[in-house]
Each structure stands twice: as structure tokens, then as C-alpha cells.
Amino acid sequence: MRSFSGRQVLSDISLTVPQGHITCLLGPSGCGKSTLLRLIAGVDRPDGGRIELNGEPIADDGIFVQPENRHIGFMFQDYALFPHLSVRDNLAFGLKHLDRAARAQRIDEIAGRIGITALLPRFPHSLSGGEQQRVALARALAPQPGILLMDEPFSNLDRGLRERVRRDTTELLHQLGTTAIIVTHDPEEALAIGDMIVLMRDGKIEQQGTPFDIYDRPRSAYAAEFMGPCNRLVGIWRHGEIETPIGRFAGTLDLPEGSPALACIRPQALSVEADGAGISARIVSKTFIGESEQIEVSVHPLFKPLRMHSHERIPMGVGEKVSLRLNGAQIHIFEDGALPLAASEGVRAGPPRS
């Protein structure tokens, strides 16, 4: 647990990080993920609870192991390289316990693994963003920590560079068998690099599991919508299905008959074809985004258009009537009210037609 000025920032956190894997703490700003990282690192103290490393307590009642004695590496969002030290001396900073020969050997070894040997004589101000990121990673890994903590390590990089550095970093951590916890607010990034994802909300864990668990089997509308865009349709729960204006969809809810329920429909669950059989709809917008088209279609009696993604070129233009089809693969059913409407960009529907 952790509170600031009487406000509970973390509560009811129960988490086991698998050894040799990458765990992503995911969530919006202010959800507590960076605070949790700081508690693990020891740069902040919990108000209650217990933190263990390899089965030994490092924070508990009457126990608090100082950060320098936890054998934990920490890579900051801004990299925090010492500007007055060369890259070699930055890497040497955490190796003062080694003699000179062992220190030099370790620096050369980690620099070679990360591919920064040519940068060792240079100073941080002369490095690009990607080079600074790799130096910061090397400095964090040089002492061979038992666990590596990384706070938004790729957020300062441009998109193309970020994807390449992220891929290289992930491959290196897996090659080294490093146990890592990475904080990110980007669900796409978490899905790409995490062996396990811990989705946080308001200081608590909303859901944790593999990327496939979180994306394919979300346990709440919050989880479904955070991991990717959804169309939201409110309907009525009857006979194990939700009835909506565009069809009935089976679920596993334990709700009284006639209760309101919520269907979260991913854009890729929708497709359109020439007007004919299917649900009558009309294209209201088409946006070309390179690898796919984002299309919005209006369907009576929905108050807002449905959004779909297509990797095929749709010949029908804006204003044309089409038939809407659903593949059913990416439709998630929840109790209505699982997520406040103010947090949604989806669809509110009228009552089902008889």
C-alpha cells in the first residue's frame, strides 16, 4: 500500500514476477505503476504490505533493505546519464566493488553485447537518443542485477527508432535471461514486449496475464477498451445472450433475465460488402491509414457510427449503402456500467428491435 497526502495511490496489490521474463506494468498516467516500480527499487517506502526478492523480504514490518543493497537495476525514463562522465565512466559507476581489471572486462563485455563499444570514449551530449538509451541500458545491466526495472524506457524516441530499439532491447533481455519489469502507458508496446502484462487502474491491478490473455479474454470493459478500440453496444441479457440492434451474442454472465448488458465489439470483428444480405448500413467516413482503412458505418437505430478496420480496399464510397457482417471472434460481453460512459468513445444503442 502507498498513500500521498491522504490519497491512496496503491492498494491490494498482489503480484509475482516470473524469473527470466519481461513483465509490463501497463496503465494510464496516475494509475500507480511508476509508484509500484519505485517501491520495488527501494527509492520509496510502502505504507504497508510486504515485498520479497528471491523469497527474502526487502520491505516488511521493521525491514527495509536500502536500494544499493537490493541488487536491482533501475533505468530511468530520461536515462539520467552523468553528463560530465564518458560512456565508459558512466558504465563503471555501478562497478566500484570490482577491481580495475574486472571492471574493465565487465564494461567491454556489456558494451560488446549491446553494440556500443565505439561509444565508450564519447560523452552523453554527443550521443543520439537511441545511443543514449543503449548506454543507459548497458549501465543498468553492467552490475548484473537480479532484476531490471525500466520506467517508460522508449517514450523519448521517435516512432521508427522506438520500434527498432524496443525490439533490440527485448531480444537482448531474453538472450541474457534478465528478469525485467517495464512500465509503459502504451498497450501496443506492452503487447509487443511483455511475457506478462499487469494492467493497472486507480492503484489496483485490473487484470494480469499473458498478452493473449489480456487482449483475447479481458475480464472487464475497462481492460477490453484499454487494450484496443471497441464499439460499445448496450443491450438486454436474455437466455445467455445479449440482444443488440445488430444481433445476439452469447456470453457467460450470471445476470438476471432482462438485465442491461454491454457488448464491446472490436473494429476487426466487422466487415462490409455490397448492399444485399446482412445488416443494412451506410458508410459515413473512410480514412486511409496505410496498412488498413478505418471505416465508420451508420446502422439504425444506433446513436453513433460503428468503427471498423479493413486490410482490404473497400470499393464502396462514403454515402453508399452496404451490408454489415460480424465475425463474432472479437466480441466481449460484460455487465452494463462496467466502464463509465464518459471514458468511452464507443456506441450507445437504443432498445433491440423485436
mmCIF file of C-alpha atoms in Angstrom:
data_model
loop_
_atom_site.group_PDB
_atom_site.id
_atom_site.type_symbol
_atom_site.label_atom_id
_atom_site.label_comp_id
_atom_site.label_asym_id
_atom_site.label_seq_id
_atom_site.Cartn_x
_atom_site.Cartn_y
_atom_site.Cartn_z
ATOM 1 C CA MET A 1 0.000 0.000 0.000
ATOM 2 C CA ARG A 2 1.075 3.580 -0.582
ATOM 3 C CA SER A 3 -0.627 6.900 0.087
ATOM 4 C CA PHE A 4 0.341 10.504 -0.590
ATOM 5 C CA SER A 5 -1.297 13.364 1.325
ATOM 6 C CA GLY A 6 -4.102 11.079 2.418
ATOM 7 C CA ARG A 7 -4.801 9.818 -1.114
ATOM 8 C CA GLN A 8 -4.470 6.076 -1.660
ATOM 9 C CA VAL A 9 -2.170 5.561 -4.663
ATOM 10 C CA LEU A 10 -1.673 1.783 -4.358
ATOM 11 C CA SER A 11 -3.810 -0.798 -2.582
ATOM 12 C CA ASP A 12 -4.497 -4.541 -2.704
ATOM 13 C CA ILE A 13 -1.514 -5.245 -4.963
ATOM 14 C CA SER A 14 -0.625 -8.931 -5.209
ATOM 15 C CA LEU A 15 1.953 -9.709 -7.856
ATOM 16 C CA THR A 16 4.567 -12.378 -8.558
ATOM 17 C CA VAL A 17 7.086 -11.551 -11.286
ATOM 18 C CA PRO A 18 8.280 -14.626 -13.244
ATOM 19 C CA GLN A 19 12.043 -15.062 -13.278
ATOM 20 C CA GLY A 20 13.833 -14.565 -16.584
ATOM 21 C CA HIS A 21 10.813 -12.928 -18.220
ATOM 22 C CA ILE A 22 9.650 -9.404 -19.071
ATOM 23 C CA THR A 23 6.685 -8.120 -17.079
ATOM 24 C CA CYS A 24 4.963 -4.937 -18.265
ATOM 25 C CA LEU A 25 3.165 -2.651 -15.815
ATOM 26 C CA LEU A 26 0.550 -1.053 -18.045
ATOM 27 C CA GLY A 27 -1.948 1.700 -17.407
ATOM 28 C CA PRO A 28 -2.774 5.394 -17.833
ATOM 29 C CA SER A 29 -0.903 8.196 -16.113
ATOM 30 C CA GLY A 30 -1.655 8.301 -12.392
ATOM 31 C CA CYS A 31 -2.698 4.656 -12.045
ATOM 32 C CA GLY A 32 0.240 3.846 -9.725
ATOM 33 C CA LYS A 33 2.549 1.863 -11.994
ATOM 34 C CA SER A 34 5.621 4.108 -11.527
ATOM 35 C CA THR A 35 4.959 4.269 -7.784
ATOM 36 C CA LEU A 36 4.972 0.471 -7.668
ATOM 37 C CA LEU A 37 8.269 0.437 -9.563
ATOM 38 C CA ARG A 38 9.796 2.886 -7.068
ATOM 39 C CA LEU A 39 8.677 0.724 -4.141
ATOM 40 C CA ILE A 40 10.351 -2.319 -5.692
ATOM 41 C CA ALA A 41 13.525 -0.324 -6.324
ATOM 42 C CA GLY A 42 13.579 0.960 -2.747
ATOM 43 C CA VAL A 43 13.587 4.657 -3.633
ATOM 44 C CA ASP A 44 10.219 4.870 -1.866
ATOM 45 C CA ARG A 45 8.820 3.054 1.180
ATOM 46 C CA PRO A 46 5.448 1.283 1.268
ATOM 47 C CA ASP A 47 2.920 2.187 3.978
ATOM 48 C CA GLY A 48 2.088 -1.478 4.409
ATOM 49 C CA GLY A 49 2.473 -4.883 2.830
ATOM 50 C CA ARG A 50 5.497 -6.998 2.008
ATOM 51 C CA ILE A 51 7.949 -7.062 -0.893
ATOM 52 C CA GLU A 52 10.182 -10.090 -1.441
ATOM 53 C CA LEU A 53 13.099 -10.670 -3.773
ATOM 54 C CA ASN A 54 14.064 -14.309 -4.371
ATOM 55 C CA GLY A 55 11.999 -15.286 -1.339
ATOM 56 C CA GLU A 56 13.713 -12.831 1.014
ATOM 57 C CA PRO A 57 11.869 -9.769 2.359
ATOM 58 C CA ILE A 58 13.257 -6.412 1.249
ATOM 59 C CA ALA A 59 10.349 -4.378 2.669
ATOM 60 C CA ASP A 60 8.166 -5.513 5.558
ATOM 61 C CA ASP A 61 7.326 -4.558 9.137
ATOM 62 C CA GLY A 62 10.648 -3.486 10.617
ATOM 63 C CA ILE A 63 12.551 -4.448 7.451
ATOM 64 C CA PHE A 64 13.751 -2.094 4.747
ATOM 65 C CA VAL A 65 16.688 -3.014 2.552
ATOM 66 C CA GLN A 66 18.365 0.064 1.100
ATOM 67 C CA PRO A 67 18.285 0.429 -2.724
ATOM 68 C CA GLU A 68 22.035 -0.108 -3.099
ATOM 69 C CA ASN A 69 21.750 -3.452 -1.295
ATOM 70 C CA ARG A 70 18.833 -4.863 -3.298
ATOM 71 C CA HIS A 71 20.829 -5.887 -6.365
ATOM 72 C CA ILE A 72 18.203 -4.212 -8.543
ATOM 73 C CA GLY A 73 18.973 -2.213 -11.688
ATOM 74 C CA PHE A 74 16.903 0.879 -12.450
ATOM 75 C CA MET A 75 16.737 2.568 -15.844
ATOM 76 C CA PHE A 76 15.049 5.970 -15.695
ATOM 77 C CA GLN A 77 12.773 7.482 -18.348
ATOM 78 C CA ASP A 78 15.217 10.332 -19.053
ATOM 79 C CA TYR A 79 18.205 7.894 -18.870
ATOM 80 C CA ALA A 80 19.914 10.067 -16.169
ATOM 81 C CA LEU A 81 23.387 9.694 -17.685
ATOM 82 C CA PHE A 82 26.119 11.689 -15.951
ATOM 83 C CA PRO A 83 26.936 14.459 -18.470
ATOM 84 C CA HIS A 84 30.467 15.069 -17.135
ATOM 85 C CA LEU A 85 31.471 11.387 -17.488
ATOM 86 C CA SER A 86 32.364 9.478 -20.622
ATOM 87 C CA VAL A 87 30.278 6.494 -21.632
ATOM 88 C CA ARG A 88 32.947 4.184 -20.206
ATOM 89 C CA ASP A 89 32.887 6.028 -16.870
ATOM 90 C CA ASN A 90 29.071 6.016 -16.841
ATOM 91 C CA LEU A 91 29.166 2.232 -17.172
ATOM 92 C CA ALA A 92 31.836 1.996 -14.473
ATOM 93 C CA PHE A 93 29.758 3.930 -11.957
ATOM 94 C CA GLY A 94 27.951 0.877 -10.599
ATOM 95 C CA LEU A 95 31.040 -1.346 -10.660
ATOM 96 C CA LYS A 96 33.082 0.220 -7.871
ATOM 97 C CA HIS A 97 33.049 -3.082 -5.980
ATOM 98 C CA LEU A 98 35.218 -4.647 -8.719
ATOM 99 C CA ASP A 99 38.948 -4.170 -9.110
ATOM 100 C CA ARG A 100 40.187 -2.215 -12.121
ATOM 101 C CA ALA A 101 40.842 -5.225 -14.366
ATOM 102 C CA ALA A 102 37.488 -6.882 -13.605
ATOM 103 C CA ARG A 103 35.702 -3.556 -14.068
ATOM 104 C CA ALA A 104 37.280 -3.004 -17.487
ATOM 105 C CA GLN A 105 36.446 -6.552 -18.544
ATOM 106 C CA ARG A 106 32.827 -6.180 -17.493
ATOM 107 C CA ILE A 107 32.476 -2.845 -19.304
ATOM 108 C CA ASP A 108 33.937 -4.264 -22.505
ATOM 109 C CA GLU A 109 31.705 -7.322 -22.240
ATOM 110 C CA ILE A 110 28.415 -5.456 -21.787
ATOM 111 C CA ALA A 111 29.371 -2.789 -24.342
ATOM 112 C CA GLY A 112 30.043 -5.535 -26.867
ATOM 113 C CA ARG A 113 26.725 -7.275 -26.164
ATOM 114 C CA ILE A 114 24.751 -4.048 -26.614
ATOM 115 C CA GLY A 115 26.839 -2.779 -29.513
ATOM 116 C CA ILE A 116 28.196 0.437 -28.009
ATOM 117 C CA THR A 117 31.933 -0.315 -27.928
ATOM 118 C CA ALA A 118 32.628 2.571 -30.331
ATOM 119 C CA LEU A 119 30.767 4.949 -27.997
ATOM 120 C CA LEU A 120 32.874 4.262 -24.869
ATOM 121 C CA PRO A 121 35.173 7.335 -25.216
ATOM 122 C CA ARG A 122 32.301 9.726 -26.017
ATOM 123 C CA PHE A 123 30.171 11.893 -23.712
ATOM 124 C CA PRO A 124 26.361 11.838 -23.405
ATOM 125 C CA HIS A 125 25.811 15.218 -25.091
ATOM 126 C CA SER A 126 27.322 13.861 -28.326
ATOM 127 C CA LEU A 127 25.001 10.845 -28.481
ATOM 128 C CA SER A 128 21.695 10.461 -30.308
ATOM 129 C CA GLY A 129 18.549 9.483 -28.427
ATOM 130 C CA GLY A 130 18.900 5.837 -29.431
ATOM 131 C CA GLU A 131 22.570 5.803 -28.413
ATOM 132 C CA GLN A 132 21.747 7.328 -25.025
ATOM 133 C CA GLN A 133 19.081 4.684 -24.488
ATOM 134 C CA ARG A 134 21.527 1.869 -25.205
ATOM 135 C CA VAL A 135 24.155 3.402 -22.905
ATOM 136 C CA ALA A 136 21.579 3.716 -20.113
ATOM 137 C CA LEU A 137 20.601 0.080 -20.628
ATOM 138 C CA ALA A 138 24.241 -1.010 -20.536
ATOM 139 C CA ARG A 139 24.840 0.934 -17.329
ATOM 140 C CA ALA A 140 21.812 -0.696 -15.683
ATOM 141 C CA LEU A 141 22.898 -4.192 -16.791
ATOM 142 C CA ALA A 142 26.620 -3.827 -16.051
ATOM 143 C CA PRO A 143 26.349 -4.783 -12.337
ATOM 144 C CA GLN A 144 24.398 -7.922 -13.384
ATOM 145 C CA PRO A 145 21.311 -7.091 -11.321
ATOM 146 C CA GLY A 146 18.923 -9.771 -10.151
ATOM 147 C CA ILE A 147 16.078 -7.751 -11.649
ATOM 148 C CA LEU A 148 15.982 -4.773 -14.007
ATOM 149 C CA LEU A 149 13.366 -2.022 -13.630
ATOM 150 C CA MET A 150 12.659 0.260 -16.607
ATOM 151 C CA ASP A 151 10.345 3.289 -16.430
ATOM 152 C CA GLU A 152 8.960 4.216 -19.877
ATOM 153 C CA PRO A 153 12.372 3.458 -21.447
ATOM 154 C CA PHE A 154 11.319 4.056 -25.075
ATOM 155 C CA SER A 155 8.987 7.049 -24.727
ATOM 156 C CA ASN A 156 11.614 9.658 -25.644
ATOM 157 C CA LEU A 157 12.393 8.064 -29.013
ATOM 158 C CA ASP A 158 10.807 8.790 -32.383
ATOM 159 C CA ARG A 159 8.394 6.131 -33.623
ATOM 160 C CA GLY A 160 10.655 4.353 -36.137
ATOM 161 C CA LEU A 161 13.649 4.410 -33.795
ATOM 162 C CA ARG A 162 11.488 3.410 -30.834
ATOM 163 C CA GLU A 163 10.292 0.229 -32.540
ATOM 164 C CA ARG A 164 13.828 -0.813 -33.517
ATOM 165 C CA VAL A 165 15.381 -0.049 -30.117
ATOM 166 C CA ARG A 166 12.461 -1.756 -28.374
ATOM 167 C CA ARG A 167 12.928 -4.907 -30.449
ATOM 168 C CA ASP A 168 16.693 -4.943 -29.895
ATOM 169 C CA THR A 169 16.257 -4.388 -26.134
ATOM 170 C CA THR A 170 13.686 -7.163 -25.835
ATOM 171 C CA GLU A 171 15.907 -9.609 -27.725
ATOM 172 C CA LEU A 172 18.885 -8.734 -25.518
ATOM 173 C CA LEU A 173 16.951 -9.169 -22.271
ATOM 174 C CA HIS A 174 15.718 -12.566 -23.426
ATOM 175 C CA GLN A 175 19.212 -13.624 -24.503
ATOM 176 C CA LEU A 176 20.620 -12.650 -21.111
ATOM 177 C CA GLY A 177 17.729 -14.272 -19.228
ATOM 178 C CA THR A 178 17.144 -10.985 -17.423
ATOM 179 C CA THR A 179 14.133 -10.596 -15.157
ATOM 180 C CA ALA A 180 12.711 -7.196 -16.106
ATOM 181 C CA ILE A 181 9.758 -5.033 -15.118
ATOM 182 C CA ILE A 182 8.942 -2.357 -17.686
ATOM 183 C CA VAL A 183 6.462 0.474 -17.091
ATOM 184 C CA THR A 184 4.513 1.684 -20.115
ATOM 185 C CA HIS A 185 1.261 3.501 -20.863
ATOM 186 C CA ASP A 186 1.148 2.099 -24.408
ATOM 187 C CA PRO A 187 -0.883 -1.125 -24.834
ATOM 188 C CA GLU A 188 0.690 -1.814 -28.235
ATOM 189 C CA GLU A 189 4.130 -1.672 -26.640
ATOM 190 C CA ALA A 190 3.087 -3.940 -23.768
ATOM 191 C CA LEU A 191 1.655 -6.500 -26.198
ATOM 192 C CA ALA A 192 4.858 -6.415 -28.256
ATOM 193 C CA ILE A 193 7.404 -6.873 -25.454
ATOM 194 C CA GLY A 194 5.698 -8.338 -22.401
ATOM 195 C CA ASP A 195 5.770 -12.009 -21.463
ATOM 196 C CA MET A 196 3.274 -10.974 -18.799
ATOM 197 C CA ILE A 197 1.140 -7.829 -18.652
ATOM 198 C CA VAL A 198 -0.150 -6.296 -15.424
ATOM 199 C CA LEU A 199 -2.936 -3.856 -16.292
ATOM 200 C CA MET A 200 -3.467 -1.281 -13.548
ATOM 201 C CA ARG A 201 -6.374 1.021 -12.770
ATOM 202 C CA ASP A 202 -6.680 3.525 -9.913
ATOM 203 C CA GLY A 203 -3.891 1.964 -7.861
ATOM 204 C CA LYS A 204 -5.084 -1.622 -8.230
ATOM 205 C CA ILE A 205 -4.451 -4.499 -10.612
ATOM 206 C CA GLU A 206 -7.341 -4.764 -13.050
ATOM 207 C CA GLN A 207 -6.062 -7.907 -14.773
ATOM 208 C CA GLN A 208 -2.789 -9.755 -15.250
ATOM 209 C CA GLY A 209 -1.773 -12.486 -17.658
ATOM 210 C CA THR A 210 -0.099 -13.131 -20.989
ATOM 211 C CA PRO A 211 -0.661 -10.654 -23.835
ATOM 212 C CA PHE A 212 -3.108 -13.117 -25.404
ATOM 213 C CA ASP A 213 -4.999 -13.443 -22.096
ATOM 214 C CA ILE A 214 -5.363 -9.699 -21.692
ATOM 215 C CA TYR A 215 -6.342 -8.958 -25.290
ATOM 216 C CA ASP A 216 -8.458 -12.014 -26.168
ATOM 217 C CA ARG A 217 -10.040 -12.627 -22.760
ATOM 218 C CA PRO A 218 -10.476 -9.271 -20.983
ATOM 219 C CA ARG A 219 -12.263 -9.547 -17.654
ATOM 220 C CA SER A 220 -13.798 -6.074 -17.757
ATOM 221 C CA ALA A 221 -14.875 -3.430 -20.244
ATOM 222 C CA TYR A 222 -12.012 -1.292 -18.950
ATOM 223 C CA ALA A 223 -9.498 -3.992 -19.883
ATOM 224 C CA ALA A 224 -11.120 -4.599 -23.272
ATOM 225 C CA GLU A 225 -11.128 -0.924 -24.216
ATOM 226 C CA PHE A 226 -7.699 -0.126 -22.823
ATOM 227 C CA MET A 227 -6.069 -2.853 -24.903
ATOM 228 C CA GLY A 228 -7.637 -1.636 -28.141
ATOM 229 C CA PRO A 229 -10.559 0.320 -29.601
ATOM 230 C CA CYS A 230 -14.044 -1.104 -29.191
ATOM 231 C CA ASN A 231 -17.552 -0.292 -30.310
ATOM 232 C CA ARG A 232 -19.807 -0.358 -27.252
ATOM 233 C CA LEU A 233 -23.396 -1.542 -27.606
ATOM 234 C CA VAL A 234 -25.817 -1.674 -24.714
ATOM 235 C CA GLY A 235 -28.369 -4.453 -24.941
ATOM 236 C CA ILE A 236 -30.581 -6.771 -22.918
ATOM 237 C CA TRP A 237 -29.446 -10.068 -21.368
ATOM 238 C CA ARG A 238 -31.746 -12.971 -22.214
ATOM 239 C CA HIS A 239 -31.181 -16.735 -22.271
ATOM 240 C CA GLY A 240 -27.405 -16.488 -22.067
ATOM 241 C CA GLU A 241 -27.121 -13.873 -24.817
ATOM 242 C CA ILE A 242 -27.054 -10.126 -25.168
ATOM 243 C CA GLU A 243 -29.658 -8.781 -27.580
ATOM 244 C CA THR A 244 -28.487 -5.722 -29.514
ATOM 245 C CA PRO A 245 -29.813 -3.857 -32.557
ATOM 246 C CA ILE A 246 -27.251 -5.652 -34.739
ATOM 247 C CA GLY A 247 -27.641 -9.174 -33.400
ATOM 248 C CA ARG A 248 -27.452 -11.544 -30.455
ATOM 249 C CA PHE A 249 -24.132 -12.581 -28.942
ATOM 250 C CA ALA A 250 -23.518 -15.362 -26.449
ATOM 251 C CA GLY A 251 -21.722 -14.699 -23.173
ATOM 252 C CA THR A 252 -21.016 -16.266 -19.802
ATOM 253 C CA LEU A 253 -22.514 -13.627 -17.490
ATOM 254 C CA ASP A 254 -24.523 -14.545 -14.415
ATOM 255 C CA LEU A 255 -27.225 -11.900 -14.764
ATOM 256 C CA PRO A 256 -30.994 -11.895 -14.164
ATOM 257 C CA GLU A 257 -33.104 -12.140 -17.296
ATOM 258 C CA GLY A 258 -33.812 -8.722 -18.783
ATOM 259 C CA SER A 259 -30.775 -7.033 -17.207
ATOM 260 C CA PRO A 260 -28.812 -4.469 -19.220
ATOM 261 C CA ALA A 261 -25.531 -5.779 -20.591
ATOM 262 C CA LEU A 262 -22.681 -4.405 -22.654
ATOM 263 C CA ALA A 263 -21.085 -5.734 -25.844
ATOM 264 C CA CYS A 264 -17.591 -4.487 -26.687
ATOM 265 C CA ILE A 265 -17.038 -5.182 -30.381
ATOM 266 C CA ARG A 266 -13.559 -4.735 -31.807
ATOM 267 C CA PRO A 267 -13.333 -2.990 -35.208
ATOM 268 C CA GLN A 268 -11.783 -6.086 -36.784
ATOM 269 C CA ALA A 269 -14.933 -8.071 -35.925
ATOM 270 C CA LEU A 270 -16.845 -6.038 -38.505
ATOM 271 C CA SER A 271 -16.789 -6.214 -42.302
ATOM 272 C CA VAL A 272 -18.918 -4.744 -45.088
ATOM 273 C CA GLU A 273 -19.912 -5.877 -48.556
ATOM 274 C CA ALA A 274 -22.174 -4.631 -51.294
ATOM 275 C CA ASP A 275 -25.740 -3.935 -50.203
ATOM 276 C CA GLY A 276 -27.711 -7.164 -50.004
ATOM 277 C CA ALA A 277 -27.992 -9.824 -47.321
ATOM 278 C CA GLY A 278 -26.854 -8.797 -43.852
ATOM 279 C CA ILE A 279 -27.426 -5.761 -41.654
ATOM 280 C CA SER A 280 -28.313 -2.659 -43.638
ATOM 281 C CA ALA A 281 -25.782 0.127 -43.059
ATOM 282 C CA ARG A 282 -24.332 3.205 -44.732
ATOM 283 C CA ILE A 283 -20.697 4.322 -44.950
ATOM 284 C CA VAL A 284 -20.270 7.727 -43.305
ATOM 285 C CA SER A 285 -16.461 8.057 -43.420
ATOM 286 C CA LYS A 286 -13.332 6.345 -44.757
ATOM 287 C CA THR A 287 -9.809 7.117 -43.540
ATOM 288 C CA PHE A 288 -6.806 5.577 -45.286
ATOM 289 C CA ILE A 289 -4.021 4.854 -42.771
ATOM 290 C CA GLY A 290 -1.606 2.903 -44.941
ATOM 291 C CA GLU A 291 -1.830 -0.741 -43.975
ATOM 292 C CA SER A 292 -5.583 -0.516 -43.464
ATOM 293 C CA GLU A 293 -8.656 1.652 -43.855
ATOM 294 C CA GLN A 294 -10.689 2.912 -40.918
ATOM 295 C CA ILE A 295 -14.343 2.990 -41.882
ATOM 296 C CA GLU A 296 -17.358 4.286 -39.977
ATOM 297 C CA VAL A 297 -20.810 2.971 -40.795
ATOM 298 C CA SER A 298 -24.186 4.113 -39.512
ATOM 299 C CA VAL A 299 -26.733 1.486 -38.531
ATOM 300 C CA HIS A 300 -30.295 2.203 -37.440
ATOM 301 C CA PRO A 301 -31.098 2.740 -34.542
ATOM 302 C CA LEU A 302 -27.584 3.302 -33.169
ATOM 303 C CA PHE A 303 -26.869 6.830 -31.984
ATOM 304 C CA LYS A 304 -23.248 6.773 -33.214
ATOM 305 C CA PRO A 305 -21.498 5.101 -36.143
ATOM 306 C CA LEU A 306 -19.700 1.783 -35.750
ATOM 307 C CA ARG A 307 -15.987 1.815 -36.448
ATOM 308 C CA MET A 308 -14.293 -0.984 -38.385
ATOM 309 C CA HIS A 309 -10.814 -1.674 -39.775
ATOM 310 C CA SER A 310 -10.236 -3.329 -43.123
ATOM 311 C CA HIS A 311 -6.949 -4.532 -44.597
ATOM 312 C CA GLU A 312 -8.697 -4.908 -47.937
ATOM 313 C CA ARG A 313 -9.643 -1.971 -50.157
ATOM 314 C CA ILE A 314 -13.373 -1.320 -49.860
ATOM 315 C CA PRO A 315 -14.713 -0.139 -53.248
ATOM 316 C CA MET A 316 -17.892 1.398 -51.809
ATOM 317 C CA GLY A 317 -17.650 5.123 -51.137
ATOM 318 C CA VAL A 318 -18.925 7.464 -48.446
ATOM 319 C CA GLY A 319 -22.731 7.663 -48.524
ATOM 320 C CA GLU A 320 -23.245 4.270 -50.160
ATOM 321 C CA LYS A 321 -25.457 1.594 -48.644
ATOM 322 C CA VAL A 322 -23.673 -1.612 -47.599
ATOM 323 C CA SER A 323 -24.322 -4.834 -45.723
ATOM 324 C CA LEU A 324 -22.609 -5.166 -42.363
ATOM 325 C CA ARG A 325 -21.394 -8.532 -41.142
ATOM 326 C CA LEU A 326 -19.864 -9.646 -37.827
ATOM 327 C CA ASN A 327 -17.388 -12.490 -37.473
ATOM 328 C CA GLY A 328 -18.045 -12.872 -33.726
ATOM 329 C CA ALA A 329 -14.394 -13.504 -32.888
ATOM 330 C CA GLN A 330 -13.711 -10.209 -31.131
ATOM 331 C CA ILE A 331 -16.905 -9.526 -29.215
ATOM 332 C CA HIS A 332 -16.673 -9.312 -25.426
ATOM 333 C CA ILE A 333 -19.722 -9.258 -23.162
ATOM 334 C CA PHE A 334 -19.887 -7.539 -19.757
ATOM 335 C CA GLU A 335 -22.381 -6.161 -17.293
ATOM 336 C CA ASP A 336 -23.578 -2.729 -18.343
ATOM 337 C CA GLY A 337 -21.950 0.024 -16.343
ATOM 338 C CA ALA A 338 -18.601 -1.809 -16.100
ATOM 339 C CA LEU A 339 -16.996 1.356 -17.512
ATOM 340 C CA PRO A 340 -18.345 4.919 -17.158
ATOM 341 C CA LEU A 341 -19.728 6.257 -20.427
ATOM 342 C CA ALA A 342 -17.507 9.340 -20.123
ATOM 343 C CA ALA A 343 -14.482 7.113 -20.587
ATOM 344 C CA SER A 344 -15.765 5.589 -23.818
ATOM 345 C CA GLU A 345 -15.547 6.642 -27.430
ATOM 346 C CA GLY A 346 -17.879 3.872 -28.500
ATOM 347 C CA VAL A 347 -21.531 3.465 -29.335
ATOM 348 C CA ARG A 348 -24.708 3.844 -27.335
ATOM 349 C CA ALA A 349 -27.646 1.895 -28.750
ATOM 350 C CA GLY A 350 -31.371 2.095 -28.478
ATOM 351 C CA PRO A 351 -33.526 -0.873 -27.475
ATOM 352 C CA PRO A 352 -33.396 -4.035 -29.595
ATOM 353 C CA ARG A 353 -35.990 -4.332 -32.313
ATOM 354 C CA SER A 354 -38.465 -7.139 -31.891
#
